[in-house]
Structures are given as structure tokens and as C-alpha cells.
Short mmCIF file of C-alpha atoms and ligand atoms in Angstrom, two decimals:
data_model
loop_
_atom_site.label_atom_id
_atom_site.label_comp_id
_atom_site.label_asym_id
_atom_site.label_seq_id
_atom_site.Cartn_x
_atom_site.Cartn_y
_atom_site.Cartn_z
CA MET A 28 87.13 71.71 69.55
CA ASP A 29 86.04 73.86 66.80
CA LYS A 30 84.13 75.97 68.71
CA ILE A 31 86.90 76.63 71.30
CA LYS A 32 89.18 77.66 68.73
CA GLU A 33 86.82 79.97 67.31
CA LYS A 34 86.16 81.61 70.67
CA LEU A 35 89.93 81.86 71.47
CA GLU A 36 90.23 83.58 67.78
CA ASN A 37 87.71 85.85 68.95
CA ILE A 38 89.53 87.09 72.27
CA LYS A 39 92.61 87.55 70.41
CA SER A 40 91.07 89.37 67.48
CA LYS A 41 89.57 91.95 69.64
CA GLY A 42 92.95 92.68 71.59
CA LEU A 43 91.71 91.12 74.52
CA TYR A 44 93.93 88.08 74.47
CA ARG A 45 96.31 88.14 77.70
CA ASN A 46 99.38 86.32 78.68
CA PHE A 47 101.59 85.89 81.98
CA LYS A 48 104.65 87.43 82.59
CA TYR A 49 106.88 85.35 84.67
CA LEU A 50 108.67 86.96 87.89
CA GLN A 51 111.62 85.28 88.98
CA SER A 52 112.25 87.27 92.10
CA CYS A 53 110.06 88.78 95.14
CA GLN A 54 107.39 91.21 94.77
CA LYS A 55 109.39 94.27 95.63
CA SER A 56 109.12 97.42 94.20
CA ARG A 57 111.76 95.87 91.62
CA VAL A 58 111.02 92.71 90.36
CA THR A 59 113.22 90.45 87.74
CA ILE A 60 111.38 89.41 84.59
CA ASP A 61 113.07 87.88 81.62
CA GLY A 62 116.59 88.05 83.82
CA SER A 63 115.88 92.28 83.91
CA GLU A 64 115.14 94.24 86.40
CA ILE A 65 111.41 96.16 85.99
CA LEU A 66 109.93 98.58 88.37
CA LEU A 67 107.12 97.03 89.52
CA LEU A 68 103.56 99.54 89.27
CA GLY A 69 100.91 96.95 89.55
CA SER A 70 101.28 94.95 92.63
CA ASN A 71 98.41 94.78 95.65
CA ASN A 72 101.23 94.17 97.98
CA TYR A 73 100.69 97.84 99.26
CA LEU A 74 102.70 97.99 102.36
CA GLY A 75 105.69 96.27 100.55
CA LEU A 76 105.34 93.44 103.49
CA SER A 77 106.47 90.33 101.08
CA ASP A 78 110.42 90.68 102.25
CA ASN A 79 109.37 91.55 105.55
CA LEU A 80 112.03 89.89 107.74
CA LEU A 81 109.62 89.25 110.75
CA LEU A 82 107.28 87.75 108.82
CA LYS A 83 109.47 85.36 106.90
CA GLU A 84 110.92 84.38 110.52
CA ALA A 85 107.47 83.67 111.79
CA SER A 86 106.72 81.74 108.50
CA LYS A 87 110.06 79.75 108.59
CA ASN A 88 108.92 78.77 112.30
CA ALA A 89 105.15 77.71 111.49
CA ILE A 90 106.95 75.63 108.38
CA ASP A 91 109.16 73.89 111.14
CA LYS A 92 106.66 73.41 113.85
CA TYR A 93 103.65 72.26 111.50
CA GLY A 94 105.15 71.28 108.18
CA LEU A 95 103.43 71.67 104.91
CA GLY A 96 99.77 71.71 103.86
CA ALA A 97 96.66 71.64 105.46
CA GLY A 98 95.79 67.94 105.16
CA GLY A 99 91.90 68.60 105.10
CA SER A 100 88.95 70.60 104.87
CA ARG A 101 88.15 72.98 107.92
CA LEU A 102 85.71 71.25 109.48
CA THR A 103 87.51 67.84 109.48
CA THR A 104 91.20 67.69 109.97
CA GLY A 105 92.23 70.94 108.37
CA THR A 106 91.53 73.68 111.35
CA TYR A 107 94.77 74.25 113.57
CA ASP A 108 95.30 76.56 116.34
CA LEU A 109 96.73 79.04 114.29
CA ASN A 110 93.14 79.50 112.71
CA LYS A 111 91.84 80.07 116.05
CA LYS A 112 94.14 82.88 116.82
CA LEU A 113 93.55 84.20 113.18
CA GLU A 114 90.03 84.51 113.19
CA GLU A 115 90.11 86.25 116.74
CA LYS A 116 92.88 88.27 115.65
CA ILE A 117 90.63 89.29 112.38
CA ALA A 118 87.60 90.07 114.48
CA SER A 119 89.43 92.17 116.88
CA PHE A 120 91.11 94.19 113.80
CA LYS A 121 87.50 94.41 112.21
CA ASN A 122 85.73 95.04 115.57
CA THR A 123 83.39 92.30 115.21
CA GLU A 124 82.34 89.48 117.53
CA SER A 125 83.82 86.56 115.25
CA ALA A 126 85.43 85.90 111.87
CA LEU A 127 85.92 82.96 109.86
CA THR A 128 88.95 82.22 107.37
CA PHE A 129 88.38 80.87 104.05
CA SER A 130 91.06 79.74 101.39
CA THR A 131 90.80 82.86 99.10
CA GLY A 132 88.72 86.05 98.93
CA TYR A 133 87.18 84.97 95.89
CA MET A 134 85.85 81.53 97.89
CA ALA A 135 84.66 84.29 100.92
CA ASN A 136 82.43 86.02 98.69
CA ALA A 137 81.16 83.08 96.57
CA GLY A 138 80.66 81.23 99.96
CA VAL A 139 78.89 84.13 102.01
CA ILE A 140 76.63 85.15 99.45
CA SER A 141 75.62 82.22 98.47
CA SER A 142 75.22 80.77 101.93
CA LEU A 143 72.98 83.91 103.55
CA CYS A 144 71.00 84.43 100.67
CA ASP A 145 68.39 81.95 98.42
CA ARG A 146 65.58 82.77 96.05
CA LYS A 147 63.31 84.54 98.29
CA TRP A 148 66.41 87.23 98.86
CA VAL A 149 66.88 90.69 97.07
CA ILE A 150 70.64 91.81 96.50
CA PHE A 151 71.48 95.32 95.55
CA SER A 152 75.05 95.56 94.11
CA ASP A 153 77.10 97.93 92.70
CA LYS A 154 77.44 97.81 89.08
CA LEU A 155 81.42 97.90 89.35
CA ASN A 156 81.47 95.32 92.20
CA HIS A 157 84.36 92.50 91.91
CA ALA A 158 83.55 89.20 89.99
CA SER A 159 83.47 87.16 93.05
CA ILE A 160 80.53 89.22 94.59
CA ILE A 161 78.81 88.89 91.21
CA ASP A 162 79.59 85.04 90.97
CA GLY A 163 78.24 85.09 94.98
CA CYS A 164 74.83 86.41 93.85
CA THR A 165 74.58 84.11 90.96
CA LEU A 166 75.32 80.92 92.66
CA SER A 167 72.79 82.19 95.67
CA GLY A 168 69.96 82.16 93.20
CA ALA A 169 68.48 85.51 94.71
CA LYS A 170 67.10 88.19 92.45
CA LEU A 171 70.24 90.42 91.49
CA VAL A 172 69.36 94.11 91.00
CA ARG A 173 72.64 96.35 90.21
CA TYR A 174 72.64 99.64 91.04
CA LYS A 175 74.61 102.54 89.01
CA HIS A 176 78.43 102.93 90.51
CA CYS A 177 78.33 104.63 93.98
CA HIS A 178 75.25 106.31 92.84
CA MET A 179 73.06 106.57 96.24
CA ASP A 180 70.27 107.98 94.35
CA ASP A 181 69.66 105.11 92.26
CA LEU A 182 70.29 102.71 94.86
CA ARG A 183 67.07 104.59 96.96
CA ASN A 184 65.25 103.92 93.65
CA LYS A 185 66.06 100.47 93.10
CA ILE A 186 64.97 99.71 96.67
CA GLU A 187 61.86 101.42 96.47
CA ILE A 188 61.08 99.19 93.28
CA HIS A 189 62.44 95.93 94.11
CA LYS A 190 62.46 95.74 97.72
CA GLY A 191 61.88 91.86 98.73
CA GLU A 192 61.14 90.52 102.09
CA TYR A 193 64.81 89.49 102.89
CA ASN A 194 67.36 91.95 101.40
CA LEU A 195 71.20 92.88 101.42
CA ILE A 196 73.28 95.90 99.90
CA VAL A 197 76.72 94.53 99.01
CA THR A 198 79.75 96.80 97.61
CA ASP A 199 83.42 96.69 97.13
CA GLY A 200 84.99 99.18 99.84
CA VAL A 201 87.59 100.55 97.57
CA PHE A 202 86.87 99.36 93.70
CA SER A 203 89.52 97.34 92.75
CA MET A 204 89.85 98.73 88.64
CA ASP A 205 89.01 102.41 89.79
CA GLY A 206 90.38 102.85 92.98
CA ASP A 207 87.39 104.70 94.10
CA LEU A 208 85.76 104.47 97.55
CA ALA A 209 81.92 103.19 98.22
CA PRO A 210 80.31 105.92 100.13
CA LEU A 211 79.91 103.71 103.12
CA ASP A 212 78.61 106.30 105.26
CA GLU A 213 75.40 106.76 103.03
CA ILE A 214 75.29 102.85 102.70
CA ALA A 215 75.19 102.13 106.08
CA SER A 216 72.43 104.74 106.81
CA ILE A 217 70.04 103.40 103.79
CA GLY A 218 70.79 99.86 105.50
CA LYS A 219 69.69 100.85 108.60
CA GLU A 220 66.45 103.09 107.33
CA HIS A 221 65.24 100.38 105.11
CA ASN A 222 66.21 97.46 107.63
CA ILE A 223 68.45 96.17 105.01
CA LEU A 224 71.85 93.83 105.68
CA THR A 225 74.79 95.48 104.52
CA MET A 226 78.16 93.95 103.33
CA VAL A 227 81.55 95.07 102.21
CA ASP A 228 84.52 93.78 100.48
CA ASP A 229 87.39 95.39 101.42
CA ALA A 230 90.27 93.49 99.75
CA HIS A 231 91.90 96.92 98.66
CA GLY A 232 91.06 98.98 101.94
CA LEU A 233 92.59 96.66 104.29
CA GLY A 234 96.00 97.95 105.40
CA VAL A 235 95.59 100.97 103.65
CA LEU A 236 92.67 102.97 105.13
CA GLY A 237 91.22 103.66 108.26
CA LYS A 238 92.02 103.68 112.06
CA ASN A 239 95.48 101.33 111.91
CA GLY A 240 94.92 100.20 108.48
CA SER A 241 91.67 98.70 109.46
CA GLY A 242 89.60 99.21 106.53
CA THR A 243 87.28 101.36 104.52
CA PRO A 244 84.60 100.90 106.83
CA SER A 245 86.68 102.60 109.62
CA HIS A 246 87.88 105.49 107.40
CA PHE A 247 84.07 106.20 107.14
CA ASN A 248 83.52 105.73 110.91
CA VAL A 249 80.96 102.98 110.26
CA SER A 250 82.65 99.79 111.14
CA SER A 251 80.05 98.63 113.39
CA GLU A 252 77.09 99.63 111.20
CA ILE A 253 78.24 97.15 108.50
CA ASP A 254 76.85 93.67 108.90
CA ILE A 255 79.28 91.80 107.11
CA HIS A 256 83.04 92.40 106.83
CA VAL A 257 84.63 90.19 103.56
CA GLY A 258 88.25 90.74 102.81
CA THR A 259 91.37 88.82 101.41
CA LEU A 260 94.94 88.19 103.04
CA SER A 261 96.51 88.50 99.88
CA LYS A 262 96.87 92.19 99.26
CA ALA A 263 98.52 94.28 101.65
CA ILE A 264 98.75 91.27 104.07
CA PRO A 265 101.44 89.32 101.73
CA SER A 266 99.80 85.67 102.23
CA ILE A 267 96.57 83.74 100.90
CA GLY A 268 93.04 83.50 102.16
CA GLY A 269 89.93 85.56 102.29
CA TYR A 270 87.84 86.03 105.83
CA VAL A 271 84.30 87.10 106.68
CA ALA A 272 83.71 89.07 110.07
CA GLY A 273 80.32 90.12 111.50
CA LYS A 274 77.90 88.88 114.48
CA LYS A 275 78.57 85.68 116.00
CA HIS A 276 75.34 83.93 115.05
CA ILE A 277 76.21 85.19 111.05
CA ILE A 278 79.55 83.66 111.22
CA ASP A 279 78.52 80.47 112.96
CA TYR A 280 75.86 80.14 110.18
CA ILE A 281 78.61 80.97 107.53
CA LYS A 282 80.53 78.14 109.01
CA ASN A 283 77.79 75.59 108.95
CA SER A 284 76.64 76.17 105.40
CA ALA A 285 79.13 77.80 103.01
CA ARG A 286 79.75 75.25 100.71
CA SER A 287 83.16 76.73 99.37
CA PHE A 288 84.16 76.82 102.88
CA ILE A 289 83.11 73.14 103.77
CA PHE A 290 84.08 71.49 100.45
CA SER A 291 87.52 72.91 100.36
CA THR A 292 91.08 72.17 102.07
CA GLY A 293 91.84 74.88 104.82
CA LEU A 294 94.87 77.11 104.54
CA PRO A 295 97.95 75.77 105.11
CA PRO A 296 99.65 76.69 108.68
CA VAL A 297 102.33 78.69 106.99
CA ASN A 298 99.95 80.93 105.58
CA LEU A 299 97.78 81.55 108.59
CA ALA A 300 101.11 82.23 110.56
CA THR A 301 101.81 84.82 107.93
CA ALA A 302 98.47 86.37 107.74
CA LEU A 303 98.69 86.47 112.20
CA GLU A 304 101.89 88.11 112.18
CA SER A 305 101.14 90.44 109.29
CA ILE A 306 98.15 92.05 111.35
CA ASP A 307 100.29 93.63 114.18
CA ILE A 308 102.75 94.95 111.64
CA VAL A 309 99.81 96.37 109.60
CA LYS A 310 98.41 97.99 112.47
CA ASN A 311 101.81 99.65 112.81
CA SER A 312 102.36 101.09 109.75
CA ASP A 313 101.31 104.43 110.06
CA GLU A 314 104.32 105.85 108.57
CA LYS A 315 104.05 103.52 105.59
CA ARG A 316 100.48 104.56 104.94
CA LYS A 317 101.58 107.91 105.55
CA HIS A 318 104.28 108.02 102.84
CA LEU A 319 102.10 105.86 100.20
CA LEU A 320 99.18 108.28 100.28
CA ASN A 321 101.53 111.31 99.96
CA LEU A 322 102.83 109.49 96.81
CA VAL A 323 99.46 108.95 95.74
CA SER A 324 98.57 112.67 95.63
CA TRP A 325 101.77 113.55 94.27
CA PHE A 326 101.75 111.11 91.57
CA LYS A 327 97.93 112.10 90.63
CA GLU A 328 98.63 115.51 90.12
CA ASN A 329 101.61 115.10 87.88
CA LEU A 330 99.02 113.16 85.75
CA ILE A 331 96.32 115.34 85.82
CA GLN A 332 98.80 118.20 84.80
CA LEU A 333 100.02 116.24 82.18
CA GLY A 334 96.51 115.79 80.83
CA PHE A 335 95.93 112.23 81.35
CA GLN A 336 92.01 110.99 82.51
CA VAL A 337 92.27 109.93 86.00
CA PRO A 338 89.59 109.60 88.54
CA ASN A 339 89.30 111.42 91.59
CA THR A 340 90.55 109.07 94.07
CA CYS A 341 92.71 108.87 96.75
CA THR A 342 93.72 105.20 97.19
CA PRO A 343 96.84 103.52 95.75
CA ILE A 344 94.94 102.44 92.63
CA ILE A 345 95.41 104.72 90.19
CA PRO A 346 93.77 104.13 86.57
CA ILE A 347 94.75 105.97 83.73
CA ILE A 348 91.55 105.37 81.25
CA ILE A 349 92.59 105.11 77.83
CA GLY A 350 89.63 103.41 75.90
CA ASP A 351 90.86 101.19 73.20
CA PRO A 352 92.29 98.05 74.24
CA ASN A 353 95.25 97.83 71.53
CA ILE A 354 96.39 101.05 72.34
CA CYS A 355 96.43 100.36 76.10
CA THR A 356 98.50 97.16 75.73
CA LYS A 357 100.66 98.76 73.28
CA PHE A 358 101.10 101.66 75.75
CA SER A 359 101.95 99.01 79.01
CA GLU A 360 104.39 97.62 76.18
CA TYR A 361 106.17 100.62 75.55
CA LEU A 362 106.52 100.96 79.21
CA LEU A 363 107.81 97.66 80.00
CA GLU A 364 110.61 97.97 77.40
CA GLU A 365 111.93 101.19 79.65
CA GLY A 366 111.43 98.90 82.54
CA ILE A 367 108.29 99.55 84.02
CA TYR A 368 105.57 97.03 84.34
CA VAL A 369 101.92 98.26 84.42
CA ASN A 370 99.16 95.93 83.78
CA ALA A 371 96.91 96.92 80.78
CA ILE A 372 93.13 96.18 82.09
CA ARG A 373 90.95 95.38 79.60
CA PRO A 374 87.08 94.07 79.20
CA PRO A 375 85.63 91.78 80.57
CA THR A 376 87.95 93.00 83.76
CA VAL A 377 86.45 96.20 83.13
CA PRO A 378 83.49 97.53 81.18
CA LYS A 379 83.40 98.11 77.31
CA ASN A 380 85.68 101.20 75.90
CA THR A 381 87.34 101.81 79.67
CA SER A 382 90.60 99.90 78.91
CA ARG A 383 93.22 101.56 81.35
CA LEU A 384 96.61 101.26 82.77
CA ARG A 385 95.90 100.57 86.12
CA ILE A 386 98.91 101.53 88.12
CA SER A 387 99.08 101.10 91.87
CA LEU A 388 101.80 102.23 94.19
CA MET A 389 103.45 100.59 97.29
CA ALA A 390 105.00 101.97 100.41
CA THR A 391 108.37 101.07 99.21
CA HIS A 392 108.51 103.30 95.75
CA THR A 393 110.25 106.60 96.11
CA TYR A 394 110.01 110.12 94.51
CA GLU A 395 112.76 109.23 92.22
CA ASP A 396 111.27 105.77 90.89
CA LEU A 397 107.77 108.21 90.42
CA GLU A 398 109.77 110.77 88.54
CA TYR A 399 111.01 108.18 86.11
CA VAL A 400 107.63 106.80 85.37
CA ILE A 401 105.72 110.38 84.89
CA ASP A 402 108.98 111.09 82.33
CA LYS A 403 107.90 108.00 80.12
CA LEU A 404 104.17 108.21 80.70
CA LYS A 405 104.61 111.38 79.25
CA TYR A 406 106.64 110.57 76.24
CA TYR A 407 104.52 107.39 75.30
CA GLY A 408 101.43 109.77 76.00
CA ASN A 409 102.15 111.92 73.26
CA LYS A 410 103.54 109.26 71.20
CA LEU A 411 100.09 107.67 71.42
CA ASN A 412 98.23 110.74 71.18
CA ILE A 413 96.30 109.96 74.44
CA ILE A 414 97.73 113.58 75.83
C1 LIG B 527 91.28 90.27 94.96
C2 LIG B 527 89.86 90.61 95.05
C3 LIG B 527 88.77 89.46 95.69
C4 LIG B 527 89.65 88.21 95.65
O1 LIG B 527 90.43 87.64 96.39
P1 LIG B 527 91.46 86.64 96.72
O2 LIG B 527 92.01 86.66 97.93
O3 LIG B 527 92.58 87.13 95.71
O4 LIG B 527 90.64 85.41 95.98
C5 LIG B 527 87.71 89.76 96.14
N1 LIG B 527 87.50 91.12 96.15
C6 LIG B 527 88.00 92.11 95.56
C7 LIG B 527 87.33 93.84 95.42
C8 LIG B 527 89.22 91.82 95.35
O5 LIG B 527 90.20 92.94 94.76
#
């Protein structure tokens, strides 16, 4: 007991203690927190589909037809005709032979990697890959070789040194805390050159990048060269669940061996219906994507002009690097007082000394919204001696 109290105190003393903010409304560009209306600048709901009327209608209809809950794991009673439709739709959207849904994206990564790889494998993983990828690698028992973030020379070097009999290269498509893109064109060609399986987790790319929003591999024109596509149904797609897509025999094997797939209840029909209906809407959202990416470049330009440290990215994830976790938290608290909700991201989510405000934009934001934000960032950036 005392040991746990001590650990908790340790987290607090380092400025790393985290707490909830309770949303009392739909996740739109404005949300209600503590009864006040707040401008939301931290959501993964990039296309603003969480209150889409067609989707809400489809979801209500699914509840009327299928009721609530899934009632079983996928290989027992927890598979619905909606699963088949959704999995076929995902496969076609990702341009693969087959797809399989998991209960979350986290479980997809954990299950896919640990079912495909074992002690005989070597996994080459970007240093900034999502925690669920790292946990999947650990679960698999494979030898884990982490290469420098997006550093292809380092990847080549490490392949020379560590390549084994069976190998996997795994990367985020869009990095969740930095917003930059993995060089998937080079990763695909390195994979081909060395006969290594490639896997991309595109949680933040789906719906935002590529043809019809089909993701980062499409953005780089290498969709068919990536062997394993993982992603989530809970970001641009406003539902819950994860997916893996790829060649039929790979997906079939995962279905028969991934423990996070087999030993967990399937997705409730309502969530399947939401995701299914979302994909068509996402495909037809070119206007939204265009507006979103225009907002991103306008906003970033303004931040850089003010002197903030902003990495060079083209996605709606815009980190403002602060460094110190306490200053970062203070900054986000000031912003909240001004009616702006931005997440202060601190270790262990990001490396030490890189605490940051992680801003994410939505297609439902306006230039007027962002002018207000720029104004407040300037004021508090000066006050906290960051710019
Ligand atoms: C959010 C996220 C996940 C997890 O997906 P969930 O569906 O939320 O469990 C996996 N990978 C990346 C890169 C993510 O950002």
C-alpha cells in the first residue's frame, strides 16, 4: 500500500499527475465543461462527424434492430452481418483482400503483432511509435530493435546488424504526438529490398490523408506495398474499434490466433453500424479535408511567426513544444480559463523534456476560432517566456 502511495506522490512531485475533464456535451468544436462553453482544440474527431445526422440516424436504426451489446466474443455469438459488411468495406477502402475488426485500435496492434511474431522474429520499430505497438512487440517476445524517429539511414543500419530469419518493420503512419508522417515510400522500398514484412498503424491518417481519405499509405502511393494496415474506428470515424487489413491468409491467420481478438467481446452492433455508415461519408468529405488542411497551414504559419517551436508537419496534429511539464500544464490551464481546451501532453506519453501543447484541429473549426486562439497563445506565450 505505502509503495503505491509513494509512487503516486512521485508522479505528482514531477508535475506529471493527470486528471479528467468531464465533457457534458457532444464532442464538437465547442464543448461544455463545468457548465461553460469551451473551444475544443484537442480532439481526434478530425472531420467533425460526431454529430452527423445521417450517422446518428443509422446508429439509432441499428439499436432498434439489434438492441444493445454484442453478447459474445467474435468466434462465439458476437459476430453480426454488420461485421461482414464493415470488414468488406474496410478492405475495399484500404484496397486490400481482407480485413478484420477488433474492439479497439490498441487491441488490434497488441493482437496483430503478438500473433504474427514470436521469439524467432526481429521487429524494427520507430522510436516514437504508439504505445500499443510497443506493447504488441513486448507481448510477442520478438527481438525489438528501435530505430531513430523517421531516420531511414538508421533503419538500414539496424537491419544490416540485426536482421534475422523473420522480420517486421512497423511504424505509425501519422505520429500521434508529433503529427509528422513516416516516409512510407522509403519504408516500403526498404521492406521490398530486404524481403521484410511492413506494417503501418494509420490511426491519425485515416479520413484525413490520401485519396478519399483512405490514409497515409495512399498519400505516398504505396498502399499495395504495405503488407499490414492497422487503424482505428474511433478518430476521424466517430465510433469505436480497430481494424487490420491485408492479404487474405494473413487476416485469416490473425483471426485464428490473436488473443486480444479471440478472448474479448465483439463490437456492439450500434458501433459497427456507425463505422460502416461513416466510411462512405469519410470518402465523400474532400471539401472538409481541404478546409481542414488549409486551416492547418494558416494556423502553423501564425504560430511560427509568433516564435513558437512547431515541427514541420502537414496534419491537423500541431504540437507546440514547451519542454518543462509544469510550464506546459500552466499554459493549458491559462488557456482553459480563456475558454480554450488544449491537452498538455507530458511524459510518459512523450519523451522527457518535450512536454507539449498538442493542438489538433477539426474541419468544423473556423478562421475566427483560430484567430482567437492565436491571440491567447501570443499573450500567454509571452507571459510564460516561451516566445
Ligand atoms: C489512438 C491510437 C491507437 C489506439 O486506437 P484506439 O482505437 O483508441 O484504441 C493506436 N495507434 C495510434 C497511433 C493511435 O493514435
